[in-house]
Short mmCIF file of C-alpha atoms in Angstrom, two decimals:
data_model
loop_
_atom_site.label_atom_id
_atom_site.label_comp_id
_atom_site.label_asym_id
_atom_site.label_seq_id
_atom_site.Cartn_x
_atom_site.Cartn_y
_atom_site.Cartn_z
CA UNK A 1 76.60 118.05 52.34
CA UNK A 2 80.20 117.46 53.39
CA UNK A 3 81.67 118.72 56.61
CA UNK A 4 85.30 119.91 56.37
CA UNK A 5 86.43 117.47 59.06
CA UNK A 6 84.93 114.53 57.18
CA UNK A 7 86.94 115.15 54.03
CA UNK A 8 90.47 113.78 53.68
CA UNK A 9 93.20 116.47 53.90
CA UNK A 10 94.45 115.76 50.36
CA UNK A 11 90.97 116.40 48.94
CA UNK A 12 90.63 119.60 50.99
CA UNK A 13 93.92 120.85 49.56
CA UNK A 14 92.75 120.16 46.02
CA UNK A 15 89.49 122.00 46.62
CA UNK A 16 90.92 125.08 48.32
CA UNK A 17 94.31 125.51 46.66
CA UNK A 18 94.06 128.28 44.11
CA UNK A 19 96.40 128.70 41.19
CA UNK A 20 99.03 131.36 41.57
CA UNK A 21 98.55 133.93 38.84
CA UNK A 22 102.06 135.29 39.39
CA UNK A 23 103.58 131.87 38.69
CA UNK A 24 101.36 131.40 35.65
CA UNK A 25 102.49 134.74 34.21
CA UNK A 26 106.19 134.66 35.08
CA UNK A 27 107.06 131.03 35.71
CA UNK A 28 108.59 132.07 39.05
CA UNK A 29 107.20 131.42 42.51
CA UNK A 30 105.53 134.39 44.14
CA UNK A 31 107.09 135.76 47.36
CA UNK A 32 104.40 134.08 49.46
CA UNK A 33 104.61 130.73 47.68
CA UNK A 34 104.42 127.88 50.20
CA UNK A 35 102.82 130.11 52.82
CA UNK A 36 99.74 127.95 53.32
CA UNK A 37 101.82 124.78 53.60
CA UNK A 38 104.14 126.65 56.00
CA UNK A 39 101.27 127.57 58.33
CA UNK A 40 99.85 124.02 58.12
CA UNK A 41 103.24 122.53 59.07
CA UNK A 42 103.64 125.11 61.86
CA UNK A 43 100.26 124.21 63.35
CA UNK A 44 101.14 120.49 63.18
CA UNK A 45 104.38 121.25 65.05
CA UNK A 46 106.71 120.40 62.16
CA UNK A 47 108.72 123.61 62.42
CA UNK A 48 111.64 122.48 60.27
CA UNK A 49 109.28 121.78 57.36
CA UNK A 50 107.48 125.07 57.99
CA UNK A 51 110.80 126.92 57.82
CA UNK A 52 111.77 125.28 54.53
CA UNK A 53 108.36 126.03 52.97
CA UNK A 54 108.67 129.80 53.46
CA UNK A 55 111.00 131.33 56.07
CA UNK A 56 109.34 134.75 56.06
CA UNK A 57 105.83 133.34 56.58
CA UNK A 58 107.30 131.14 59.34
CA UNK A 59 108.61 134.23 61.16
CA UNK A 60 105.26 136.02 60.75
CA UNK A 61 103.39 132.95 62.01
CA UNK A 62 105.71 132.59 65.00
CA UNK A 63 105.26 136.27 65.82
CA UNK A 64 101.47 136.03 65.54
CA UNK A 65 101.42 132.90 67.73
CA UNK A 66 103.55 134.70 70.33
CA UNK A 67 101.12 137.65 70.42
CA UNK A 68 98.14 135.31 70.76
CA UNK A 69 99.78 133.42 73.63
CA UNK A 70 100.68 136.70 75.31
CA UNK A 71 97.09 137.93 74.97
CA UNK A 72 95.71 134.69 76.41
CA UNK A 73 98.16 134.88 79.33
CA UNK A 74 97.26 138.53 79.93
CA UNK A 75 93.54 137.72 79.95
CA UNK A 76 94.05 134.70 82.22
CA UNK A 77 96.06 136.71 84.75
CA UNK A 78 93.93 139.85 84.50
CA UNK A 79 96.83 142.01 83.30
CA UNK A 80 96.23 144.74 80.79
CA UNK A 81 98.57 145.48 77.98
CA UNK A 82 99.05 149.14 77.28
CA UNK A 83 101.16 150.03 74.29
CA UNK A 84 103.62 152.79 75.02
CA UNK A 85 103.63 155.71 72.70
CA UNK A 86 107.14 155.99 71.37
CA UNK A 87 108.37 158.89 69.34
CA UNK A 88 110.24 157.16 66.52
CA UNK A 89 112.63 159.18 64.41
CA UNK A 90 112.17 158.96 60.65
CA UNK A 91 115.57 157.34 60.22
CA UNK A 92 114.54 154.43 62.42
CA UNK A 93 111.31 153.94 60.46
CA UNK A 94 113.25 154.11 57.18
CA UNK A 95 115.77 151.56 58.48
CA UNK A 96 112.97 149.23 59.58
CA UNK A 97 111.30 149.48 56.18
CA UNK A 98 114.60 148.87 54.38
CA UNK A 99 115.25 145.82 56.57
CA UNK A 100 111.76 144.47 55.89
CA UNK A 101 112.26 144.98 52.15
CA UNK A 102 115.63 143.23 52.26
CA UNK A 103 114.16 140.26 54.16
CA UNK A 104 111.31 140.09 51.64
CA UNK A 105 113.78 140.07 48.75
CA UNK A 106 116.04 137.45 50.38
CA UNK A 107 113.03 135.24 51.07
CA UNK A 108 111.95 135.50 47.43
CA UNK A 109 115.46 134.66 46.21
CA UNK A 110 115.39 131.59 48.46
CA UNK A 111 112.01 130.49 47.07
CA UNK A 112 113.16 130.93 43.47
CA UNK A 113 116.38 129.05 44.18
CA UNK A 114 114.70 126.03 45.79
CA UNK A 115 111.93 126.03 43.18
CA UNK A 116 108.88 126.38 45.41
#
């Protein structure tokens, strides 16, 4: 039986990389294409490569890493994080959703253009 650490990274990628059904059907990259390679490059510290693989996944990964570091710091110092309840108007929520949709679309255009 093989242990994941004993296998070469190239072989691990071949084993665990699944085919993208969206690309097979349309011939275009899916909006999350390059996401796994982006996270791998991010973890290795190669942030410029991570950004070029998928900018939107890079931003999500950076945000998640920031929250994890904040949580670790809060636990280490004994501070408690209490989310404030904010009354958000519907316009603000609609604007945030529109912005997220626009970023999603721009990221997909980028991926199609560079041929991920």
